[in-house]
Coordinates of C-alpha atoms and ligand atoms in Angstrom, one line a residue:
M1 CA 0.0 0.1 0.0
L2 CA 0.7 3.6 -0.5
Y3 CA 0.5 6.1 2.2
I4 CA -0.8 9.4 0.6
N5 CA -2.3 12.0 2.6
G6 CA -3.1 9.9 5.6
E7 CA -4.6 7.0 3.7
W8 CA -3.2 3.3 2.8
A9 CA -4.1 2.8 -0.9
P10 CA -3.1 0.9 -3.6
S11 CA -1.3 2.7 -6.9
R12 CA -3.6 4.6 -9.2
S13 CA -2.6 2.0 -11.9
A14 CA -3.2 -1.1 -9.4
R15 CA -0.1 -2.2 -10.2
E16 CA 2.1 -4.2 -7.3
F17 CA 5.3 -5.7 -7.4
E18 CA 6.9 -8.4 -5.0
S19 CA 9.1 -8.2 -2.4
R20 CA 12.0 -11.2 -1.9
D21 CA 13.9 -12.7 0.7
P22 CA 17.3 -12.6 -0.6
A23 CA 18.5 -15.6 1.6
S24 CA 16.0 -17.9 0.0
G25 CA 14.5 -16.3 -2.9
A26 CA 10.8 -16.7 -1.1
V27 CA 8.3 -14.0 -2.3
L28 CA 7.5 -12.0 1.4
G29 CA 4.6 -10.2 -0.1
Q30 CA 3.1 -7.5 -2.9
V31 CA 3.5 -4.0 -2.5
A32 CA 1.7 -1.1 -4.5
D33 CA 3.9 -0.1 -6.8
A34 CA 3.5 3.7 -7.6
G35 CA 3.7 5.8 -10.8
R36 CA 4.2 9.2 -11.7
E37 CA 0.5 10.3 -10.6
D38 CA 0.5 8.8 -7.1
V39 CA 4.1 10.8 -6.4
A40 CA 2.2 14.1 -7.8
A41 CA -0.9 13.4 -5.3
A42 CA 1.8 12.7 -2.3
I43 CA 3.7 16.2 -3.2
A44 CA 0.2 17.8 -3.5
A45 CA -0.8 16.4 -0.4
A46 CA 2.7 17.3 1.5
E47 CA 2.4 20.4 0.0
Q48 CA -1.4 21.2 1.4
A49 CA -0.3 19.9 4.8
F50 CA 3.2 21.9 5.1
P51 CA 1.7 25.4 6.5
A52 CA -0.3 23.7 9.3
W53 CA 2.6 21.6 10.3
A54 CA 5.1 24.2 10.2
K55 CA 2.8 26.4 12.4
R56 CA 2.5 23.9 15.2
T57 CA 4.5 24.5 18.4
A58 CA 7.9 22.8 18.3
Y59 CA 6.7 21.1 21.5
E60 CA 3.8 19.5 19.6
R61 CA 5.8 18.2 17.0
S62 CA 8.4 17.0 19.6
A63 CA 5.4 15.2 21.3
I64 CA 4.7 13.0 18.2
L65 CA 8.2 12.3 17.7
Y66 CA 8.4 11.0 21.4
R67 CA 5.3 8.9 20.6
A68 CA 6.9 7.4 17.4
W69 CA 10.2 6.5 19.4
E70 CA 8.2 4.8 22.1
L71 CA 6.3 3.0 19.3
M72 CA 9.2 1.8 17.3
L73 CA 10.9 0.3 20.5
E74 CA 7.6 -1.3 21.6
R75 CA 7.7 -3.0 18.0
K76 CA 11.5 -3.6 17.8
E77 CA 11.0 -7.4 17.2
E78 CA 8.6 -7.4 14.5
L79 CA 10.6 -4.6 12.8
A80 CA 13.9 -6.6 13.2
Q81 CA 12.4 -9.8 11.9
L82 CA 10.8 -8.3 9.1
M83 CA 14.3 -6.5 8.2
T84 CA 16.0 -9.7 8.3
R85 CA 13.8 -11.4 6.2
E86 CA 13.4 -8.6 3.4
Q87 CA 17.1 -7.2 3.7
G88 CA 19.3 -10.3 4.9
K89 CA 21.2 -9.1 7.9
P90 CA 21.2 -11.3 11.0
I91 CA 18.6 -10.9 13.6
R92 CA 21.0 -9.4 16.0
M93 CA 22.2 -7.0 13.6
A94 CA 18.4 -6.4 12.8
R95 CA 17.8 -5.4 16.3
T96 CA 20.6 -3.1 16.2
E97 CA 19.3 -1.2 13.3
V98 CA 15.9 -0.9 14.8
G99 CA 17.3 0.6 17.9
Y100 CA 20.0 3.1 15.9
A101 CA 16.7 4.2 13.6
A102 CA 14.9 4.8 17.0
D103 CA 17.7 7.0 18.4
F104 CA 17.3 9.1 15.4
V105 CA 13.5 9.8 16.3
L106 CA 14.4 10.4 20.1
W107 CA 17.4 12.9 19.3
F108 CA 15.2 14.9 16.8
A109 CA 12.3 15.0 19.3
E110 CA 14.7 16.7 21.5
E111 CA 16.4 18.9 19.1
A112 CA 12.7 20.1 17.7
K113 CA 12.7 22.2 20.6
R114 CA 16.0 23.5 20.0
V115 CA 15.6 25.4 16.6
Y116 CA 17.4 28.5 17.7
G117 CA 17.6 31.8 15.9
E118 CA 20.3 34.6 16.4
T119 CA 20.5 38.1 17.1
I120 CA 23.4 39.7 15.4
P121 CA 25.0 43.2 16.2
S122 CA 24.8 45.9 13.0
S123 CA 27.3 48.5 12.1
R124 CA 24.4 51.0 12.4
A125 CA 23.2 52.3 15.6
D126 CA 19.6 52.5 14.7
Q127 CA 19.6 48.9 13.3
R128 CA 18.9 45.5 14.5
F129 CA 19.5 42.1 12.9
H130 CA 17.3 39.0 13.4
V131 CA 17.9 35.6 11.9
L132 CA 14.7 33.3 11.9
R133 CA 15.2 29.5 10.9
Q134 CA 12.3 28.1 8.9
P135 CA 11.3 25.0 7.5
V136 CA 12.2 24.5 3.8
G137 CA 9.1 23.1 2.8
V138 CA 8.3 19.9 1.2
A139 CA 11.2 17.4 1.3
A140 CA 11.5 14.4 -0.7
A141 CA 13.6 11.3 0.5
I142 CA 15.2 8.5 -1.9
T143 CA 16.7 5.7 0.2
P144 CA 18.7 2.7 -0.1
W145 CA 17.9 -0.7 1.0
N146 CA 21.2 -1.7 3.0
Y147 CA 19.8 0.0 6.4
P148 CA 16.2 0.1 5.1
I149 CA 14.6 1.3 8.6
S150 CA 17.3 3.7 10.0
M151 CA 17.9 5.4 6.6
L152 CA 14.3 6.5 6.6
T153 CA 14.3 7.6 10.1
R154 CA 17.4 9.9 10.0
K155 CA 15.5 11.9 7.2
I156 CA 12.0 11.7 8.5
A157 CA 12.6 12.6 11.8
P158 CA 14.7 16.0 11.2
A159 CA 12.3 16.7 8.6
L160 CA 9.5 16.6 11.2
A161 CA 11.0 18.2 13.8
A162 CA 12.1 21.1 11.6
G163 CA 8.5 21.5 10.5
C164 CA 8.9 20.3 6.8
T165 CA 6.7 17.7 5.2
I166 CA 8.1 14.8 3.4
V167 CA 7.6 12.2 0.4
V168 CA 9.7 9.1 0.7
K169 CA 10.7 6.8 -2.0
P170 CA 12.2 3.6 -0.3
A171 CA 14.7 1.2 -2.3
E172 CA 12.7 -1.0 -4.4
Q173 CA 14.4 -4.1 -2.7
T174 CA 13.3 -3.4 0.9
P175 CA 9.4 -1.7 0.6
L176 CA 7.9 -3.6 3.5
C177 CA 10.4 -2.1 5.8
A178 CA 9.2 1.2 4.7
V179 CA 5.7 0.2 5.4
E180 CA 5.9 -1.0 8.9
T181 CA 8.3 2.2 9.3
F182 CA 5.4 4.5 8.0
K183 CA 2.9 2.7 10.3
V184 CA 4.9 3.8 13.4
F185 CA 4.5 7.0 12.3
A186 CA 1.2 7.1 11.3
D187 CA 0.1 5.4 14.6
A188 CA 2.2 7.8 16.6
G189 CA -0.3 10.9 15.2
V190 CA 1.5 12.3 12.4
P191 CA -1.2 14.3 10.8
A192 CA -2.5 13.4 7.2
G193 CA -0.3 14.7 4.5
V194 CA 2.9 15.4 6.7
I195 CA 4.6 12.1 5.8
N196 CA 3.8 10.3 2.5
L197 CA 5.4 6.9 1.3
V198 CA 5.6 6.0 -2.5
S199 CA 7.1 2.5 -3.0
S200 CA 7.9 1.7 -6.5
S201 CA 9.6 -1.0 -8.8
D202 CA 10.9 1.8 -11.2
P203 CA 12.7 4.7 -9.7
E204 CA 13.0 6.8 -12.8
P205 CA 9.5 8.2 -13.0
I206 CA 9.2 8.9 -9.5
G207 CA 12.5 10.4 -9.3
D208 CA 11.8 12.7 -12.1
E209 CA 8.4 14.0 -10.8
L210 CA 10.2 14.4 -7.5
L211 CA 12.8 16.3 -9.1
S212 CA 10.9 18.2 -11.5
N213 CA 7.9 19.3 -9.3
P214 CA 8.3 22.6 -8.2
A215 CA 6.8 22.3 -4.9
V216 CA 9.6 20.1 -3.7
R217 CA 12.1 22.5 -1.9
K218 CA 14.6 19.6 -0.8
I219 CA 16.2 16.5 -2.0
T220 CA 17.7 14.1 0.9
F221 CA 19.2 11.2 -0.9
T222 CA 21.4 8.1 0.4
G223 CA 22.8 5.7 -2.3
S224 CA 25.6 5.3 -4.7
T225 CA 27.5 8.0 -5.7
E226 CA 26.5 7.5 -9.4
I227 CA 22.8 7.9 -8.9
G228 CA 23.7 10.8 -6.2
K229 CA 25.5 13.0 -9.0
F230 CA 22.8 12.4 -11.5
I231 CA 20.0 13.5 -8.7
A232 CA 22.2 16.6 -7.5
G233 CA 22.7 17.5 -11.2
R234 CA 18.7 17.4 -11.7
A235 CA 18.1 19.1 -8.4
A236 CA 20.0 22.1 -9.5
E237 CA 17.6 22.6 -12.4
Q238 CA 15.6 24.1 -9.6
M239 CA 18.1 25.2 -7.2
K240 CA 16.5 22.5 -4.5
R241 CA 18.6 22.4 -1.7
V242 CA 20.2 18.7 -1.6
S243 CA 21.9 16.4 1.1
M244 CA 23.8 13.6 -0.3
E245 CA 24.8 10.6 1.7
L246 CA 26.8 8.7 -1.2
G247 CA 29.3 5.6 -1.1
G248 CA 32.5 5.2 0.7
H249 CA 36.0 3.4 0.4
A250 CA 37.2 3.2 3.8
P251 CA 40.6 3.1 4.6
F252 CA 41.6 0.8 8.0
I253 CA 44.8 1.5 9.0
V254 CA 46.7 -0.4 11.6
F255 CA 50.1 1.3 12.8
P256 CA 53.3 -0.8 14.3
D257 CA 52.4 0.5 18.0
A258 CA 48.9 -1.0 17.6
D259 CA 47.7 -4.4 19.2
P260 CA 47.8 -6.3 16.1
V261 CA 45.4 -8.9 17.5
R262 CA 42.6 -6.2 18.8
A263 CA 43.2 -4.8 15.4
A264 CA 42.5 -7.7 13.4
K265 CA 39.1 -8.7 15.7
G266 CA 38.0 -5.1 14.9
A267 CA 38.6 -5.5 11.1
A268 CA 36.8 -8.6 11.3
A269 CA 33.9 -7.1 13.1
V270 CA 33.3 -4.1 11.1
K271 CA 34.4 -5.7 7.7
F272 CA 31.7 -8.3 7.8
L273 CA 28.6 -6.3 9.4
N274 CA 25.6 -6.3 7.1
T275 CA 27.7 -8.8 5.0
G276 CA 30.1 -5.7 4.0
Q277 CA 27.1 -3.7 2.4
A278 CA 27.8 -0.7 4.5
C279 CA 28.9 2.7 3.1
I280 CA 31.4 2.8 6.1
S281 CA 32.8 -0.5 5.7
P282 CA 36.6 -0.9 5.5
N283 CA 37.4 -1.5 1.9
R284 CA 41.3 -1.1 1.9
I285 CA 43.1 -2.6 5.2
F286 CA 46.6 -1.0 5.6
V287 CA 48.7 -3.1 8.1
H288 CA 52.4 -2.1 8.8
R289 CA 55.0 -4.5 7.6
S290 CA 56.2 -5.3 11.2
I291 CA 52.7 -6.3 12.6
A292 CA 51.4 -7.9 9.3
E293 CA 52.1 -11.8 10.1
T294 CA 50.2 -11.5 13.6
F295 CA 47.3 -9.1 12.2
L296 CA 46.8 -11.4 9.0
A297 CA 46.7 -15.0 11.1
T298 CA 44.1 -13.5 13.4
L299 CA 42.1 -11.8 10.8
R300 CA 42.2 -15.2 8.9
E301 CA 41.2 -17.1 12.0
R302 CA 38.5 -14.8 12.8
V303 CA 37.0 -14.7 9.3
A304 CA 37.3 -18.6 9.0
K305 CA 34.9 -18.8 11.9
L306 CA 32.1 -16.6 10.6
K307 CA 28.9 -18.6 10.0
T308 CA 27.1 -17.5 6.9
G309 CA 23.4 -18.5 6.5
H310 CA 19.7 -17.0 6.8
G311 CA 19.8 -14.3 9.3
L312 CA 17.2 -15.9 11.3
A313 CA 18.9 -19.1 11.6
D314 CA 21.0 -19.7 15.2
G315 CA 24.8 -18.5 15.2
I316 CA 24.5 -16.8 12.0
S317 CA 26.9 -13.5 12.0
V318 CA 27.0 -13.0 8.0
G319 CA 23.7 -13.1 5.8
P320 CA 23.2 -13.1 2.1
L321 CA 24.0 -10.2 -0.6
I322 CA 21.3 -8.4 -2.0
D323 CA 21.0 -9.8 -5.4
E324 CA 22.9 -11.3 -8.4
Q325 CA 24.3 -8.6 -9.1
A326 CA 26.3 -8.2 -6.1
L327 CA 27.7 -11.9 -6.3
T328 CA 28.6 -11.0 -9.7
K329 CA 30.7 -7.9 -8.6
M330 CA 32.4 -10.1 -5.8
Q331 CA 33.7 -12.8 -8.4
R332 CA 34.5 -9.8 -10.7
Q333 CA 36.8 -8.3 -7.9
V334 CA 38.2 -11.5 -6.9
D335 CA 39.1 -12.8 -10.3
D336 CA 40.8 -9.2 -11.3
A337 CA 42.8 -9.3 -8.0
V338 CA 43.9 -12.9 -8.4
S339 CA 45.0 -12.2 -12.0
H340 CA 47.1 -9.0 -10.8
G341 CA 49.0 -11.4 -8.1
A342 CA 46.8 -11.0 -4.8
D343 CA 46.2 -14.3 -2.5
V344 CA 43.1 -15.4 -1.3
L345 CA 43.8 -16.4 2.5
V346 CA 40.0 -17.6 3.2
G347 CA 36.9 -17.6 0.9
G348 CA 36.9 -16.2 -2.4
E349 CA 34.1 -18.1 -3.7
Q350 CA 29.8 -18.2 -4.1
L351 CA 28.5 -20.4 -1.5
K352 CA 26.0 -23.0 -3.1
G353 CA 23.4 -25.8 -2.5
G354 CA 22.0 -26.9 0.7
A355 CA 21.0 -24.2 3.3
Y356 CA 22.4 -21.6 0.6
E357 CA 19.9 -22.3 -2.3
G358 CA 18.0 -19.7 -3.6
G359 CA 19.8 -17.0 -1.8
Y360 CA 22.9 -15.0 -2.8
F361 CA 25.9 -16.0 -0.6
W362 CA 29.5 -15.3 -0.8
A363 CA 31.9 -16.7 1.5
P364 CA 33.5 -14.2 3.9
T365 CA 36.9 -13.6 2.3
V366 CA 40.3 -12.2 2.9
I367 CA 42.7 -11.2 0.1
S368 CA 46.4 -10.3 0.9
G369 CA 49.0 -8.6 -1.6
V370 CA 46.5 -6.0 -2.9
T371 CA 47.9 -3.2 -5.0
P372 CA 46.5 0.0 -6.5
E373 CA 46.1 -1.6 -10.2
M374 CA 43.4 -3.8 -8.7
L375 CA 39.8 -2.7 -9.5
I376 CA 39.2 -3.8 -5.6
Y377 CA 41.5 -0.6 -4.5
R378 CA 39.2 1.8 -6.0
E379 CA 35.9 0.5 -6.3
E380 CA 33.5 0.1 -3.4
T381 CA 33.2 -3.5 -2.8
F382 CA 29.9 -3.7 -0.9
G383 CA 30.3 -7.3 0.3
P384 CA 32.4 -9.5 2.4
I385 CA 35.6 -9.1 1.1
A386 CA 38.5 -7.9 3.1
P387 CA 41.6 -6.6 0.9
V388 CA 44.8 -6.4 2.8
I389 CA 47.8 -4.1 1.8
I390 CA 51.3 -4.0 3.8
F391 CA 52.7 -0.4 4.2
D392 CA 56.0 0.8 5.4
D393 CA 55.5 4.4 6.7
E394 CA 53.0 7.0 8.0
E395 CA 53.5 9.8 5.2
E396 CA 53.2 6.8 2.7
V397 CA 50.0 5.1 4.1
I398 CA 48.1 8.6 4.7
R399 CA 48.9 9.5 0.8
M400 CA 47.5 6.0 0.0
A401 CA 44.3 6.2 2.2
N402 CA 43.6 9.8 0.5
D403 CA 44.0 8.4 -3.0
T404 CA 40.5 7.9 -3.4
T405 CA 37.5 9.7 -4.8
Y406 CA 35.6 8.8 -1.7
G407 CA 36.0 10.4 2.1
L408 CA 33.3 9.0 4.1
A409 CA 34.7 6.8 6.8
S410 CA 38.2 5.7 8.0
Y411 CA 39.8 3.7 10.6
I412 CA 43.1 4.1 12.5
Y413 CA 44.7 1.9 15.3
T414 CA 47.4 3.3 17.0
N415 CA 48.3 3.4 20.8
D416 CA 50.4 6.5 20.4
L417 CA 48.4 9.8 20.9
S418 CA 50.4 12.3 18.6
R419 CA 50.3 10.1 15.9
A420 CA 46.2 9.6 16.1
Y421 CA 45.8 13.4 16.1
R422 CA 48.3 13.6 13.1
V423 CA 47.0 11.1 10.9
A424 CA 43.2 11.9 11.7
E425 CA 43.8 15.3 10.8
A426 CA 45.3 14.4 7.6
L427 CA 42.7 12.1 6.4
D428 CA 40.4 13.5 4.1
F429 CA 37.1 11.5 5.4
G430 CA 34.2 12.9 7.2
M431 CA 34.7 10.0 10.1
I432 CA 37.4 8.6 11.5
G433 CA 37.3 5.7 14.2
I434 CA 40.5 5.8 16.5
N435 CA 41.1 2.1 17.7
D436 CA 37.3 2.2 17.3
I437 CA 35.0 0.3 14.7
N438 CA 31.9 2.7 15.1
P439 CA 32.4 6.6 14.9
T440 CA 28.7 6.8 14.5
S441 CA 25.5 7.9 16.5
A442 CA 22.3 9.9 16.4
A443 CA 24.1 12.6 18.1
V444 CA 27.0 13.1 16.1
P445 CA 27.3 14.4 12.2
F446 CA 27.4 11.7 9.8
G447 CA 28.4 12.4 6.3
G448 CA 31.4 12.8 3.8
V449 CA 33.5 14.8 1.6
K450 CA 34.6 14.7 -1.8
E451 CA 32.3 12.2 -3.9
S452 CA 30.9 10.8 -0.8
G453 CA 28.3 13.4 -0.3
L454 CA 27.2 16.9 0.9
G455 CA 25.6 17.7 4.3
R456 CA 25.5 15.7 7.2
E457 CA 22.7 13.8 9.0
G458 CA 22.2 13.2 12.9
A459 CA 23.3 15.5 15.5
R460 CA 22.6 19.4 15.5
E461 CA 23.6 19.7 11.9
G462 CA 21.1 16.9 10.7
L463 CA 18.2 19.7 11.7
S464 CA 19.8 22.4 9.7
E465 CA 19.7 20.5 6.6
Y466 CA 15.7 21.1 6.6
L467 CA 15.7 24.7 7.7
N468 CA 16.2 28.1 6.1
S469 CA 17.7 31.2 7.6
K470 CA 15.6 34.2 7.0
V471 CA 17.1 37.6 8.0
L472 CA 15.3 40.5 9.3
G473 CA 16.8 44.0 9.3
I474 CA 14.6 46.3 11.5
A475 CA 15.5 50.1 11.4
L476 CA 14.4 51.7 14.8
Ligands
NAD1 P1 21.1 2.9 -5.2 O1 22.0 4.3 -5.8 O2 21.5 1.9 -6.5 O3 20.0 3.3 -5.0 C1 19.6 4.4 -3.9 C2 18.2 4.8 -4.2 O4 18.0 5.6 -5.2 C3 16.9 3.6 -4.1 O5 15.7 4.2 -3.4 C4 16.9 3.9 -5.8 O6 15.8 3.1 -6.2 C5 16.9 5.2 -6.2 N1 17.2 5.4 -7.7 C6 18.1 4.8 -8.4 N2 17.9 5.1 -9.9 C7 17.3 6.5 -9.4 C8 16.8 7.5 -10.3 N3 17.1 7.5 -11.6 N4 16.0 8.5 -9.8 C9 15.8 8.6 -8.6 N5 16.1 7.6 -7.6 C10 16.6 6.6 -8.4 O7 22.2 2.7 -4.3 P2 21.9 1.0 -3.3 O8 22.2 0.1 -4.0 O9 20.3 1.4 -2.8 O10 22.6 1.7 -2.0 C11 24.0 1.5 -1.8 C12 24.8 2.5 -2.0 O11 24.5 3.4 -0.9 C13 26.3 2.2 -1.6 O12 27.1 3.0 -2.6 C14 26.4 2.8 -0.1 O13 27.8 3.2 0.0 C15 25.6 4.0 -0.1 N6 24.9 4.4 1.2 C16 25.4 5.4 1.7 C17 25.2 5.7 2.9 C18 25.5 7.2 3.5 O14 24.9 7.6 4.5 N7 26.6 7.8 3.0 C19 24.4 5.0 3.6 C20 24.0 4.0 3.0 C21 24.5 3.5 1.7

């Protein structure tokens, strides 16, 4: 069902599409397949609802978000089970994601009350300046499948807190997660037209309407850099505001003064999270030559022990990839690396037959001897392959780490405080984990530099993305 103007309804064409389990191929359900006219109706509803929603007090908007936070936590288990079926991540990680998704709702319920303006001194004695912060208007959100609930709340919650209304187009692979997320907000009392959901099997006409309709004043996109560039270009035609959360190619650097065993455990944990399908997943693991042997032995041992399978089965820590195309990409990157001289230390192949039948499973893989000529050194892998590169000195590794068009997350392992600061300041990335594999939280700004995007989500900055500044110059 689509959710437009406070009502659940089929698409105008009555077309539907299937949602499937990537671990088995089983059909999970049918979803309304929106067309252009549905999107136009959703935008019209959001436009109509905007003035009244923007006029509500921050306290009223905050109260609705608090209720949504409570409901999301009450429904945590059902949401997590659905996410595992539809997206594939193991159930423990799905529960963590629902918690993370709820964190954004709570954070922005709090921040809604802190949309402060400013008073600025004038050079004229008879003049006063005030800056108001007002909602940008109707926002359109386009979201990916890899974090199918938290990527929605990271956009819906700040939009609502700021006083914006929103139309959401979720990824075609995970529409059921979007439907259940919308039920949370609808049941929390979000008024009709303030949030609208248009799921579709074909993103192009939906995107085209969102980008060409002048009522949409803001586009917030999370997905690949390729599509992000296309969308930002189209948004520029009407100077719509944009936030872009795009791909990454995270370096993970282990310096000689670090504990190689702890670093290898960290690498194994973060690399295989969500089957490597995370924008902050390490894509190049740089290890200093002096500790490489211990690091590689530990990494190999940890990875060999990872259990792959359906995320609802016991003891599974790595689920399926999202589709056939992702398997093809893994094969291409591994074949290319091997043909350029890399060694596969563990994994390196598709998992087939038995419990894997019908699913898109790739064995957790470690490759050593990776060099800059290889595809995997530059192209986002988005899968369970850990490529290891040996380095000799600090300056060299900073240069190699920055040698990418991406700039999202990066990781450093060192016990030398000066080095930690020096390297963190020199790395051209938006987020840096120092002896830490999760430099994220609803309370801190998430986002990248270079081709990893524009703008930030979460934190105080995440709210600013939905606010315009308006200056009042007053002569006394
Ligand atoms: P994708 O770019 O293929 O799709 C993202 C969204 O864009 C989907 O909803 C899709 O339907 C839509 N889309 C595709 N073509 C479109 C078009 N022509 N017009 C309008 N919409 C269109 O990305 P994906 O495969 O869903 O997600 C994986 C990518 O997302 C990776 O590159 C990953 O790094 C990135 N990602 C980034 C972040 C972040 O916060 N920076 C978070 C999660 C994922």
